[in-house]
């Protein structure tokens, strides 16, 4: 439990460095440190599927971000902030903390999962019948591909739409044909 | 409780970056940090003290497995959310690159000035 | 645009087939071990991203160009949807695991889990092809900009 908190604190420090560092390269690499630290925390939290996914997704995110900044000669990404925005974000932080403290008692205590605190949870059904009904020992994949496969179909649709949007934005031909870009 | 608070602080760092920074790349980073924080929070809610991964091993009885496995449902939801976040990051980077090509800067205040 | 130094190229030539095989393995055995279609697909995309970074985009597009990535993406999504409709026809419900309920395989083997390995492989190919397409468009965009 202390180990998990240590990795979360590491992620917070890395996130602060990523937000505040003036150089683009160190900022992006610190962002990678956030993801890798969290992935080790996921491993200790009993979620090896999430840990694997987090590591590989983090690597591809870093490559895309570096391609977007360093490769076009942007090495300094110093973002000066104004006073009013700082005050506004402090007020937002205070409001968020108040909400968090108000509803903290409704969360299950750490170390007691949600399926133990609430009566008749869905997770118990998945754990009990996953091996017999779906046939796979990995219960996470049973939920993903058998019990809640319709969710996965919707997720694939969302991913398809996001990728289509990115490709349309990066495809120069579309903008040239519509006459939006005159150079 | 302290562990939930740490996830909340990570979310607050990302929110600070989104609100306060003027650089588009920093804003994208803030969104990525917020996604990480939400994923970590969902996994933390499903954790059970000294729990094992929800994978049945050969020869382990179901009742023994039920008393040790962590909650698999948040993990199944988070594993899709991570990959969607990668697609959304690609979309945001595409938008940022388009704006950079058009205005020659990543600064959002400059982009506002050049409008019209 | 001929890529990186010969050291990087040689290491990439030796390593990239294993990365591709590892991605297929992660996607195919997702119902037995940690993994699944989503990380497997990202690993497959990472293999082609490594090839693009090391060899330049012309060599990589000879292996796997934008048209084939679009076709793979669409076909994998169609296969995923077809498994759902086949479950509706044979099993009585959308995405019913009709292979497992009809021909139950031995547990803890690769050929268990019914249609889960098939859907996992389809998701892996879909995610890999679409992520590679985004990276290829990023690379092409930069090349156009430099002209």
CSV table of C-alpha atoms in Angstrom, one decimal:
chain,number,residue,atom,x,y,z
A,1,UNK,CA,0.0,0.0,0.0
A,2,UNK,CA,2.9,2.4,0.8
A,3,UNK,CA,4.5,1.3,-2.5
A,4,UNK,CA,1.4,2.4,-4.4
A,5,UNK,CA,1.4,5.8,-2.7
A,6,UNK,CA,5.1,6.2,-3.5
A,7,UNK,CA,4.5,5.6,-7.2
A,8,UNK,CA,1.5,8.0,-7.2
A,9,UNK,CA,3.7,10.7,-5.5
A,10,UNK,CA,6.3,10.0,-8.2
A,11,UNK,CA,3.6,10.5,-10.9
A,12,UNK,CA,2.5,13.8,-9.3
A,13,UNK,CA,6.1,15.1,-9.2
A,14,UNK,CA,6.7,14.1,-12.8
A,15,UNK,CA,3.4,15.8,-13.8
A,16,UNK,CA,4.5,19.0,-12.1
A,17,UNK,CA,7.9,18.9,-13.9
A,18,UNK,CA,6.1,18.1,-17.2
A,19,UNK,CA,3.8,21.1,-16.7
A,20,UNK,CA,6.4,23.6,-15.6
A,21,UNK,CA,9.6,22.6,-17.6
A,22,UNK,CA,10.4,25.2,-20.3
A,23,UNK,CA,12.1,22.8,-22.7
A,24,UNK,CA,9.9,20.7,-25.0
A,25,UNK,CA,12.0,17.5,-24.8
A,26,UNK,CA,12.2,17.4,-21.0
A,27,UNK,CA,8.6,18.3,-20.7
A,28,UNK,CA,7.5,15.4,-23.0
A,29,UNK,CA,9.8,12.9,-21.3
A,30,UNK,CA,8.5,13.9,-17.9
A,31,UNK,CA,5.0,13.2,-19.3
A,32,UNK,CA,6.3,9.7,-20.2
A,33,UNK,CA,7.5,9.3,-16.6
A,34,UNK,CA,4.0,9.9,-15.3
A,35,UNK,CA,2.6,7.1,-17.5
A,36,UNK,CA,5.4,4.7,-16.6
A,37,UNK,CA,5.1,5.3,-12.9
A,38,UNK,CA,1.4,4.8,-13.0
A,39,UNK,CA,1.9,1.6,-15.0
A,40,UNK,CA,4.1,0.2,-12.2
A,41,UNK,CA,1.4,1.2,-9.7
A,42,UNK,CA,-1.2,-0.6,-11.8
A,43,UNK,CA,1.0,-3.7,-11.7
A,44,UNK,CA,0.9,-3.6,-7.9
A,45,UNK,CA,-2.8,-2.9,-7.9
A,46,UNK,CA,-3.5,-6.3,-9.5
A,47,UNK,CA,-4.1,-5.0,-13.0
A,48,UNK,CA,-1.5,-6.5,-15.4
A,49,UNK,CA,-3.7,-5.9,-18.5
A,50,UNK,CA,-3.8,-2.1,-17.7
A,51,UNK,CA,-0.1,-2.0,-17.0
A,52,UNK,CA,0.8,-3.5,-20.5
A,53,UNK,CA,-1.7,-1.2,-22.3
A,54,UNK,CA,-0.4,1.8,-20.4
A,55,UNK,CA,3.2,1.1,-21.3
A,56,UNK,CA,2.7,0.6,-25.0
A,57,UNK,CA,0.2,3.5,-25.3
A,58,UNK,CA,2.6,5.8,-23.5
A,59,UNK,CA,5.4,5.0,-26.0
A,60,UNK,CA,3.2,5.8,-29.0
A,61,UNK,CA,1.9,9.0,-27.4
A,62,UNK,CA,5.5,10.1,-26.8
A,63,UNK,CA,6.4,9.4,-30.4
A,64,UNK,CA,3.4,11.4,-31.7
A,65,UNK,CA,4.1,14.4,-29.4
A,66,UNK,CA,7.8,14.5,-30.3
A,67,UNK,CA,6.8,14.3,-34.0
A,68,UNK,CA,4.5,17.3,-33.4
A,69,UNK,CA,7.0,19.6,-31.6
A,70,UNK,CA,10.7,18.8,-31.9
A,71,UNK,CA,10.4,17.7,-35.5
A,72,UNK,CA,9.1,21.1,-36.5
A,73,UNK,CA,11.8,23.0,-34.7
A,74,UNK,CA,9.8,23.9,-31.6
A,75,UNK,CA,12.2,23.3,-28.6
A,76,UNK,CA,10.9,26.0,-26.2
A,77,UNK,CA,7.3,25.7,-25.1
A,78,UNK,CA,7.3,28.3,-22.4
A,79,UNK,CA,3.7,29.2,-21.6
A,80,UNK,CA,3.5,32.4,-19.6
A,81,UNK,CA,0.3,32.6,-17.5
A,82,UNK,CA,-1.7,35.6,-16.4
A,83,UNK,CA,-2.6,36.5,-12.8
A,84,UNK,CA,-6.4,36.4,-13.3
A,85,UNK,CA,-6.2,32.9,-14.7
A,86,UNK,CA,-4.1,31.8,-11.7
A,87,UNK,CA,-6.6,33.2,-9.3
A,88,UNK,CA,-9.4,31.5,-11.2
A,89,UNK,CA,-7.7,28.1,-11.2
A,90,UNK,CA,-7.0,28.5,-7.4
A,91,UNK,CA,-10.8,29.1,-6.9
A,92,UNK,CA,-11.6,26.1,-9.0
A,93,UNK,CA,-9.1,24.0,-7.1
A,94,UNK,CA,-10.7,25.1,-3.8
A,95,UNK,CA,-14.2,24.2,-5.1
A,96,UNK,CA,-13.0,20.9,-6.3
A,97,UNK,CA,-11.4,20.1,-3.0
A,98,UNK,CA,-14.6,21.0,-1.2
A,99,UNK,CA,-16.6,18.7,-3.4
A,100,UNK,CA,-14.0,15.9,-3.0
A,101,UNK,CA,-14.0,16.3,0.8
A,102,UNK,CA,-17.8,16.3,0.9
A,103,UNK,CA,-18.2,13.1,-1.0
A,104,UNK,CA,-15.1,11.3,0.3
A,105,UNK,CA,-17.2,9.5,2.9
A,106,UNK,CA,-19.3,7.9,0.1
A,107,UNK,CA,-16.3,6.1,-1.5
A,108,UNK,CA,-15.4,2.6,-0.3
A,109,UNK,CA,-12.5,2.7,2.0
A,110,UNK,CA,-9.2,2.0,0.2
A,111,UNK,CA,-8.4,-1.7,0.3
A,112,UNK,CA,-12.1,-2.6,0.3
A,113,UNK,CA,-13.2,-2.8,-3.4
A,114,UNK,CA,-16.6,-1.5,-4.5
A,115,UNK,CA,-17.9,-5.1,-5.1
A,116,UNK,CA,-17.4,-5.8,-1.4
A,117,UNK,CA,-19.1,-2.7,0.0
A,118,UNK,CA,-22.3,-2.8,-2.2
A,119,UNK,CA,-24.8,-5.5,-2.2
A,120,UNK,CA,-25.3,-7.8,-5.2
A,121,UNK,CA,-22.6,-6.4,-7.5
A,122,UNK,CA,-22.2,-7.3,-11.1
A,123,UNK,CA,-18.5,-8.1,-10.6
A,124,UNK,CA,-19.2,-11.1,-8.4
A,125,UNK,CA,-21.3,-12.6,-11.2
A,126,UNK,CA,-18.5,-12.1,-13.8
A,127,UNK,CA,-15.9,-13.6,-11.4
A,128,UNK,CA,-18.1,-16.6,-10.6
A,129,UNK,CA,-19.2,-17.5,-14.1
A,130,UNK,CA,-16.5,-16.1,-16.3
A,131,UNK,CA,-14.6,-19.3,-16.7
A,132,UNK,CA,-17.6,-21.5,-17.3
A,133,UNK,CA,-19.8,-19.3,-19.6
A,134,UNK,CA,-17.1,-17.4,-21.6
A,135,UNK,CA,-14.4,-20.0,-21.4
A,136,UNK,CA,-11.4,-17.7,-20.7
A,137,UNK,CA,-9.4,-17.6,-17.5
A,138,UNK,CA,-8.7,-13.9,-17.9
A,139,UNK,CA,-11.9,-12.3,-16.5
A,140,UNK,CA,-11.1,-8.8,-17.8
A,141,UNK,CA,-11.1,-10.1,-21.4
A,142,UNK,CA,-14.2,-12.2,-20.7
A,143,UNK,CA,-16.1,-9.0,-19.7
A,144,UNK,CA,-14.6,-7.1,-22.6
A,145,UNK,CA,-15.4,-9.6,-25.3
A,146,UNK,CA,-18.3,-11.7,-24.1
A,147,UNK,CA,-20.4,-10.1,-21.3
A,148,UNK,CA,-20.1,-6.5,-22.4
A,149,UNK,CA,-19.0,-6.9,-26.1
A,150,UNK,CA,-21.5,-4.3,-27.2
A,151,UNK,CA,-19.5,-1.7,-25.1
A,152,UNK,CA,-16.4,-2.8,-27.0
A,153,UNK,CA,-18.1,-2.3,-30.3
A,154,UNK,CA,-19.1,1.3,-29.3
A,155,UNK,CA,-15.5,1.9,-28.2
A,156,UNK,CA,-14.2,0.7,-31.6
A,157,UNK,CA,-16.6,3.1,-33.2
A,158,UNK,CA,-15.3,6.0,-31.1
A,159,UNK,CA,-11.7,5.1,-31.9
A,160,UNK,CA,-12.6,4.9,-35.6
A,161,UNK,CA,-14.2,8.4,-35.4
A,162,UNK,CA,-11.3,9.9,-33.6
A,163,UNK,CA,-8.8,8.5,-36.1
A,164,UNK,CA,-10.9,9.6,-39.0
A,165,UNK,CA,-11.0,13.1,-37.6
A,166,UNK,CA,-7.2,13.2,-37.2
A,167,UNK,CA,-6.6,11.8,-40.7
A,168,UNK,CA,-9.0,14.3,-42.2
A,169,UNK,CA,-7.2,17.2,-40.4
A,170,UNK,CA,-3.8,16.0,-41.5
A,171,UNK,CA,-4.8,15.2,-45.1
A,172,UNK,CA,-3.8,18.3,-47.1
A,173,UNK,CA,-5.8,17.3,-50.2
A,174,UNK,CA,-9.2,17.9,-48.5
A,175,UNK,CA,-8.3,21.5,-47.5
A,176,UNK,CA,-6.8,22.3,-50.9
A,177,UNK,CA,-9.9,21.0,-52.8
A,178,UNK,CA,-12.3,23.0,-50.7
A,179,UNK,CA,-10.3,26.2,-51.3
A,180,UNK,CA,-9.7,26.9,-47.7
A,181,UNK,CA,-6.0,27.0,-48.0
A,182,UNK,CA,-4.5,29.5,-50.4
A,183,UNK,CA,-0.7,29.5,-50.6
B,1,UNK,CA,-8.2,7.9,1.9
B,2,UNK,CA,-4.8,9.4,1.3
B,3,UNK,CA,-4.5,7.3,-1.9
B,4,UNK,CA,-7.6,8.7,-3.4
B,5,UNK,CA,-6.4,12.2,-2.4
B,6,UNK,CA,-3.2,11.6,-4.4
B,7,UNK,CA,-5.2,10.7,-7.5
B,8,UNK,CA,-7.2,13.9,-7.0
B,9,UNK,CA,-4.0,16.0,-6.7
B,10,UNK,CA,-2.8,14.4,-10.0
B,11,UNK,CA,-6.1,15.5,-11.6
B,12,UNK,CA,-5.7,19.0,-10.2
B,13,UNK,CA,-2.2,19.3,-11.7
B,14,UNK,CA,-3.6,18.4,-15.2
B,15,UNK,CA,-6.5,20.9,-14.7
B,16,UNK,CA,-4.0,23.6,-13.7
B,17,UNK,CA,-2.1,23.0,-16.9
B,18,UNK,CA,-5.3,23.1,-19.1
B,19,UNK,CA,-6.6,26.4,-17.5
B,20,UNK,CA,-3.4,28.3,-17.0
B,21,UNK,CA,-1.0,27.5,-19.8
B,22,UNK,CA,-1.1,29.4,-23.1
B,23,UNK,CA,0.8,26.8,-25.1
B,24,UNK,CA,-1.3,24.2,-27.0
B,25,UNK,CA,1.2,21.4,-26.3
B,26,UNK,CA,1.0,22.1,-22.6
B,27,UNK,CA,-2.8,22.0,-22.8
B,28,UNK,CA,-2.7,18.6,-24.6
B,29,UNK,CA,-0.3,17.4,-21.8
B,30,UNK,CA,-2.8,18.6,-19.2
B,31,UNK,CA,-5.5,16.6,-20.8
B,32,UNK,CA,-3.3,13.5,-20.9
B,33,UNK,CA,-2.5,13.9,-17.2
B,34,UNK,CA,-6.2,14.2,-16.3
B,35,UNK,CA,-6.9,11.0,-18.2
B,36,UNK,CA,-4.2,9.2,-16.3
B,37,UNK,CA,-5.6,10.5,-13.0
B,38,UNK,CA,-9.1,9.3,-13.8
B,39,UNK,CA,-7.9,5.9,-14.9
B,40,UNK,CA,-5.8,5.5,-11.7
B,41,UNK,CA,-8.8,6.5,-9.6
B,42,UNK,CA,-11.0,3.9,-11.2
B,43,UNK,CA,-8.4,1.2,-10.6
B,44,UNK,CA,-7.9,2.3,-7.0
B,45,UNK,CA,-11.7,2.0,-6.3
B,46,UNK,CA,-11.6,-1.6,-7.5
B,47,UNK,CA,-8.6,-2.6,-5.4
B,48,UNK,CA,-8.9,-5.0,-2.5
B,49,UNK,CA,-6.2,-5.3,0.2
B,50,UNK,CA,-3.5,-7.8,-0.9
B,51,UNK,CA,-5.7,-8.7,-4.0
B,52,UNK,CA,-4.5,-10.8,-6.9
B,53,UNK,CA,-5.1,-10.2,-10.6
B,54,UNK,CA,-8.5,-11.4,-11.9
B,55,UNK,CA,-7.0,-14.3,-13.8
B,56,UNK,CA,-8.0,-17.9,-12.9
B,57,UNK,CA,-5.1,-20.3,-12.5
B,58,UNK,CA,-5.3,-23.9,-13.2
B,59,UNK,CA,-6.2,-25.9,-10.1
B,60,UNK,CA,-7.5,-23.0,-8.0
B,61,UNK,CA,-11.1,-23.4,-6.8
B,62,UNK,CA,-13.7,-20.8,-7.6
B,63,UNK,CA,-14.4,-19.9,-4.0
B,64,UNK,CA,-10.7,-19.3,-3.3
B,65,UNK,CA,-10.5,-17.2,-6.4
B,66,UNK,CA,-13.5,-15.1,-5.4
B,67,UNK,CA,-11.9,-14.3,-2.0
B,68,UNK,CA,-8.6,-13.0,-3.5
B,69,UNK,CA,-9.4,-11.4,-7.0
B,70,UNK,CA,-9.7,-7.7,-7.4
B,71,UNK,CA,-12.7,-6.1,-9.1
B,72,UNK,CA,-12.4,-6.8,-12.8
B,73,UNK,CA,-15.1,-4.4,-14.0
B,74,UNK,CA,-13.2,-1.1,-13.7
B,75,UNK,CA,-10.2,-2.7,-15.4
B,76,UNK,CA,-12.3,-3.7,-18.4
B,77,UNK,CA,-13.7,-0.2,-18.7
B,78,UNK,CA,-10.3,1.5,-18.2
B,79,UNK,CA,-8.5,-0.7,-20.8
B,80,UNK,CA,-10.8,0.7,-23.5
B,81,UNK,CA,-10.5,4.3,-22.2
B,82,UNK,CA,-6.7,4.2,-22.4
B,83,UNK,CA,-6.8,3.3,-26.1
B,84,UNK,CA,-9.5,5.9,-26.8
B,85,UNK,CA,-7.3,8.5,-25.1
B,86,UNK,CA,-4.6,7.7,-27.6
B,87,UNK,CA,-6.9,8.4,-30.5
B,88,UNK,CA,-8.1,11.6,-28.9
B,89,UNK,CA,-4.4,12.7,-28.4
B,90,UNK,CA,-3.8,12.0,-32.1
B,91,UNK,CA,-6.9,14.2,-33.0
B,92,UNK,CA,-5.7,17.0,-30.7
B,93,UNK,CA,-2.2,16.9,-32.1
B,94,UNK,CA,-3.6,17.1,-35.6
B,95,UNK,CA,-5.6,20.2,-34.7
B,96,UNK,CA,-2.5,21.8,-33.0
B,97,UNK,CA,-0.4,21.1,-36.1
B,98,UNK,CA,-3.1,22.6,-38.4
B,99,UNK,CA,-3.1,25.7,-36.2
B,100,UNK,CA,0.7,25.9,-36.2
B,101,UNK,CA,0.7,25.7,-39.9
B,102,UNK,CA,-1.8,28.5,-40.2
B,103,UNK,CA,-0.5,30.9,-37.6
B,104,UNK,CA,3.1,29.9,-37.0
B,105,UNK,CA,2.8,29.6,-33.3
B,106,UNK,CA,1.4,27.3,-30.5
B,107,UNK,CA,0.4,30.3,-28.3
B,108,UNK,CA,-3.4,30.5,-28.0
B,109,UNK,CA,-3.4,34.3,-27.2
B,110,UNK,CA,-1.5,34.9,-30.5
B,111,UNK,CA,-4.0,32.7,-32.3
B,112,UNK,CA,-6.8,34.8,-30.9
B,113,UNK,CA,-5.2,38.1,-32.0
B,114,UNK,CA,-4.7,36.9,-35.5
B,115,UNK,CA,-8.3,36.0,-36.0
B,116,UNK,CA,-10.4,37.8,-38.6
C,1,UNK,CA,14.6,11.0,-46.0
C,2,UNK,CA,16.6,7.8,-46.1
C,3,UNK,CA,16.3,7.1,-42.4
C,4,UNK,CA,18.8,6.8,-39.6
C,5,UNK,CA,22.3,5.4,-39.3
C,6,UNK,CA,23.2,1.8,-40.3
C,7,UNK,CA,23.4,0.7,-36.6
C,8,UNK,CA,19.8,1.6,-36.1
C,9,UNK,CA,18.8,0.0,-39.4
C,10,UNK,CA,20.5,-3.3,-38.6
C,11,UNK,CA,19.0,-3.5,-35.1
C,12,UNK,CA,15.6,-2.6,-36.5
C,13,UNK,CA,15.9,-5.3,-39.2
C,14,UNK,CA,16.6,-7.9,-36.5
C,15,UNK,CA,14.1,-6.7,-33.9
C,16,UNK,CA,11.0,-5.7,-35.8
C,17,UNK,CA,9.8,-9.2,-36.8
C,18,UNK,CA,9.9,-10.2,-33.2
C,19,UNK,CA,8.0,-7.1,-32.1
C,20,UNK,CA,5.3,-7.9,-34.8
C,21,UNK,CA,5.1,-11.6,-33.6
C,22,UNK,CA,4.9,-10.4,-30.0
C,23,UNK,CA,2.0,-8.1,-30.9
C,24,UNK,CA,0.1,-11.0,-32.6
C,25,UNK,CA,0.8,-13.2,-29.6
C,26,UNK,CA,-0.4,-10.6,-27.1
C,27,UNK,CA,-3.6,-10.2,-29.2
C,28,UNK,CA,-4.2,-13.9,-29.8
C,29,UNK,CA,-3.7,-15.2,-26.2
C,30,UNK,CA,-5.6,-12.3,-24.5
C,31,UNK,CA,-8.2,-14.7,-23.1
C,32,UNK,CA,-5.5,-16.8,-21.3
C,33,UNK,CA,-2.8,-14.3,-20.1
C,34,UNK,CA,-2.7,-10.5,-19.5
C,35,UNK,CA,-3.0,-8.7,-22.8
C,36,UNK,CA,-5.7,-8.6,-25.4
C,37,UNK,CA,-6.6,-6.9,-28.6
C,38,UNK,CA,-5.9,-3.3,-27.6
C,39,UNK,CA,-2.3,-3.6,-26.3
C,40,UNK,CA,-1.5,-6.1,-29.1
C,41,UNK,CA,-2.7,-3.7,-31.7
C,42,UNK,CA,-0.7,-0.8,-30.3
C,43,UNK,CA,2.4,-3.1,-30.3
C,44,UNK,CA,1.8,-3.9,-34.0
C,45,UNK,CA,1.5,-0.2,-34.7
C,46,UNK,CA,4.7,0.4,-32.8
C,47,UNK,CA,6.5,-2.1,-35.0
C,48,UNK,CA,5.6,-0.2,-38.1
C,49,UNK,CA,6.3,3.1,-36.4
C,50,UNK,CA,9.8,1.8,-35.6
C,51,UNK,CA,10.3,0.8,-39.3
C,52,UNK,CA,9.1,4.2,-40.4
C,53,UNK,CA,11.5,6.0,-38.1
C,54,UNK,CA,14.5,3.9,-38.9
C,55,UNK,CA,14.1,3.4,-42.7
C,56,UNK,CA,12.2,6.4,-43.8
C,57,UNK,CA,8.6,6.3,-45.0
C,58,UNK,CA,9.3,5.1,-48.6
C,59,UNK,CA,10.6,1.7,-47.5
C,60,UNK,CA,7.8,1.2,-45.0
C,61,UNK,CA,5.1,2.2,-47.5
C,62,UNK,CA,6.4,-0.6,-49.8
C,63,UNK,CA,5.5,-3.0,-47.0
C,64,UNK,CA,2.2,-1.5,-45.8
C,65,UNK,CA,0.9,1.6,-47.5
C,66,UNK,CA,-2.0,3.9,-46.6
C,67,UNK,CA,-4.5,2.1,-48.8
C,68,UNK,CA,-3.8,-1.3,-47.3
C,69,UNK,CA,-4.0,0.2,-43.8
C,70,UNK,CA,-7.4,1.6,-44.6
C,71,UNK,CA,-8.5,-1.7,-46.0
C,72,UNK,CA,-7.2,-3.7,-43.0
C,73,UNK,CA,-8.9,-1.2,-40.6
C,74,UNK,CA,-12.3,-1.5,-42.3
C,75,UNK,CA,-12.1,-5.3,-42.8
C,76,UNK,CA,-11.2,-5.9,-39.2
C,77,UNK,CA,-14.1,-3.7,-38.0
C,78,UNK,CA,-16.4,-5.6,-40.4
C,79,UNK,CA,-15.2,-8.9,-39.0
C,80,UNK,CA,-15.8,-7.7,-35.5
C,81,UNK,CA,-19.4,-6.7,-36.4
C,82,UNK,CA,-19.9,-10.0,-38.3
C,83,UNK,CA,-19.0,-12.0,-35.1
C,84,UNK,CA,-21.8,-10.1,-33.4
C,85,UNK,CA,-24.3,-10.9,-36.1
C,86,UNK,CA,-23.3,-14.5,-36.2
C,87,UNK,CA,-23.9,-14.7,-32.5
C,88,UNK,CA,-27.4,-13.2,-33.2
C,89,UNK,CA,-28.1,-15.8,-35.8
C,90,UNK,CA,-26.7,-18.9,-34.1
C,91,UNK,CA,-26.7,-18.1,-30.4
C,92,UNK,CA,-29.9,-16.0,-30.0
C,93,UNK,CA,-28.3,-12.8,-28.9
C,94,UNK,CA,-26.1,-10.1,-30.3
C,95,UNK,CA,-22.4,-11.0,-29.5
C,96,UNK,CA,-23.5,-14.3,-28.0
C,97,UNK,CA,-20.5,-16.6,-27.6
C,98,UNK,CA,-22.0,-19.2,-29.9
C,99,UNK,CA,-18.8,-21.2,-30.5
C,100,UNK,CA,-18.2,-21.7,-26.7
C,101,UNK,CA,-21.8,-22.7,-26.0
C,102,UNK,CA,-22.0,-25.0,-29.0
C,103,UNK,CA,-18.5,-26.6,-29.0
C,104,UNK,CA,-17.0,-26.0,-25.5
C,105,UNK,CA,-13.3,-26.3,-25.8
C,106,UNK,CA,-11.0,-27.3,-23.0
C,107,UNK,CA,-10.2,-24.5,-20.6
C,108,UNK,CA,-6.7,-23.0,-20.4
C,109,UNK,CA,-5.9,-23.9,-24.0
C,110,UNK,CA,-5.6,-21.6,-27.0
C,111,UNK,CA,-8.6,-23.1,-28.7
C,112,UNK,CA,-11.0,-22.3,-25.8
C,113,UNK,CA,-13.0,-19.2,-25.2
C,114,UNK,CA,-15.2,-19.6,-28.3
C,115,UNK,CA,-15.1,-16.5,-30.5
C,116,UNK,CA,-12.9,-14.5,-28.1
C,117,UNK,CA,-9.6,-15.1,-29.9
C,118,UNK,CA,-11.2,-14.2,-33.2
C,119,UNK,CA,-12.6,-10.9,-31.9
C,120,UNK,CA,-9.3,-10.2,-30.1
C,121,UNK,CA,-7.3,-10.7,-33.4
C,122,UNK,CA,-9.8,-8.4,-35.3
C,123,UNK,CA,-9.5,-5.7,-32.6
C,124,UNK,CA,-5.7,-6.0,-32.7
C,125,UNK,CA,-5.5,-5.6,-36.5
C,126,UNK,CA,-8.0,-2.7,-36.4
C,127,UNK,CA,-6.2,-0.7,-33.7
C,128,UNK,CA,-2.8,-1.4,-35.3
C,129,UNK,CA,-3.8,-0.3,-38.8
C,130,UNK,CA,-5.6,2.8,-37.6
C,131,UNK,CA,-2.8,4.0,-35.3
C,132,UNK,CA,-0.2,3.4,-38.1
C,133,UNK,CA,-2.4,5.4,-40.5
C,134,UNK,CA,-2.3,8.4,-38.1
C,135,UNK,CA,1.4,8.2,-37.8
C,136,UNK,CA,1.9,7.8,-41.6
C,137,UNK,CA,-0.3,10.9,-42.2
C,138,UNK,CA,1.8,12.8,-39.6
C,139,UNK,CA,5.0,11.8,-41.4
C,140,UNK,CA,3.5,12.7,-44.8
C,141,UNK,CA,2.3,16.0,-43.5
C,142,UNK,CA,5.7,17.0,-42.4
C,143,UNK,CA,7.2,16.0,-45.7
C,144,UNK,CA,4.8,18.2,-47.6
C,145,UNK,CA,5.5,21.1,-45.3
C,146,UNK,CA,9.2,20.8,-46.0
C,147,UNK,CA,8.8,21.1,-49.8
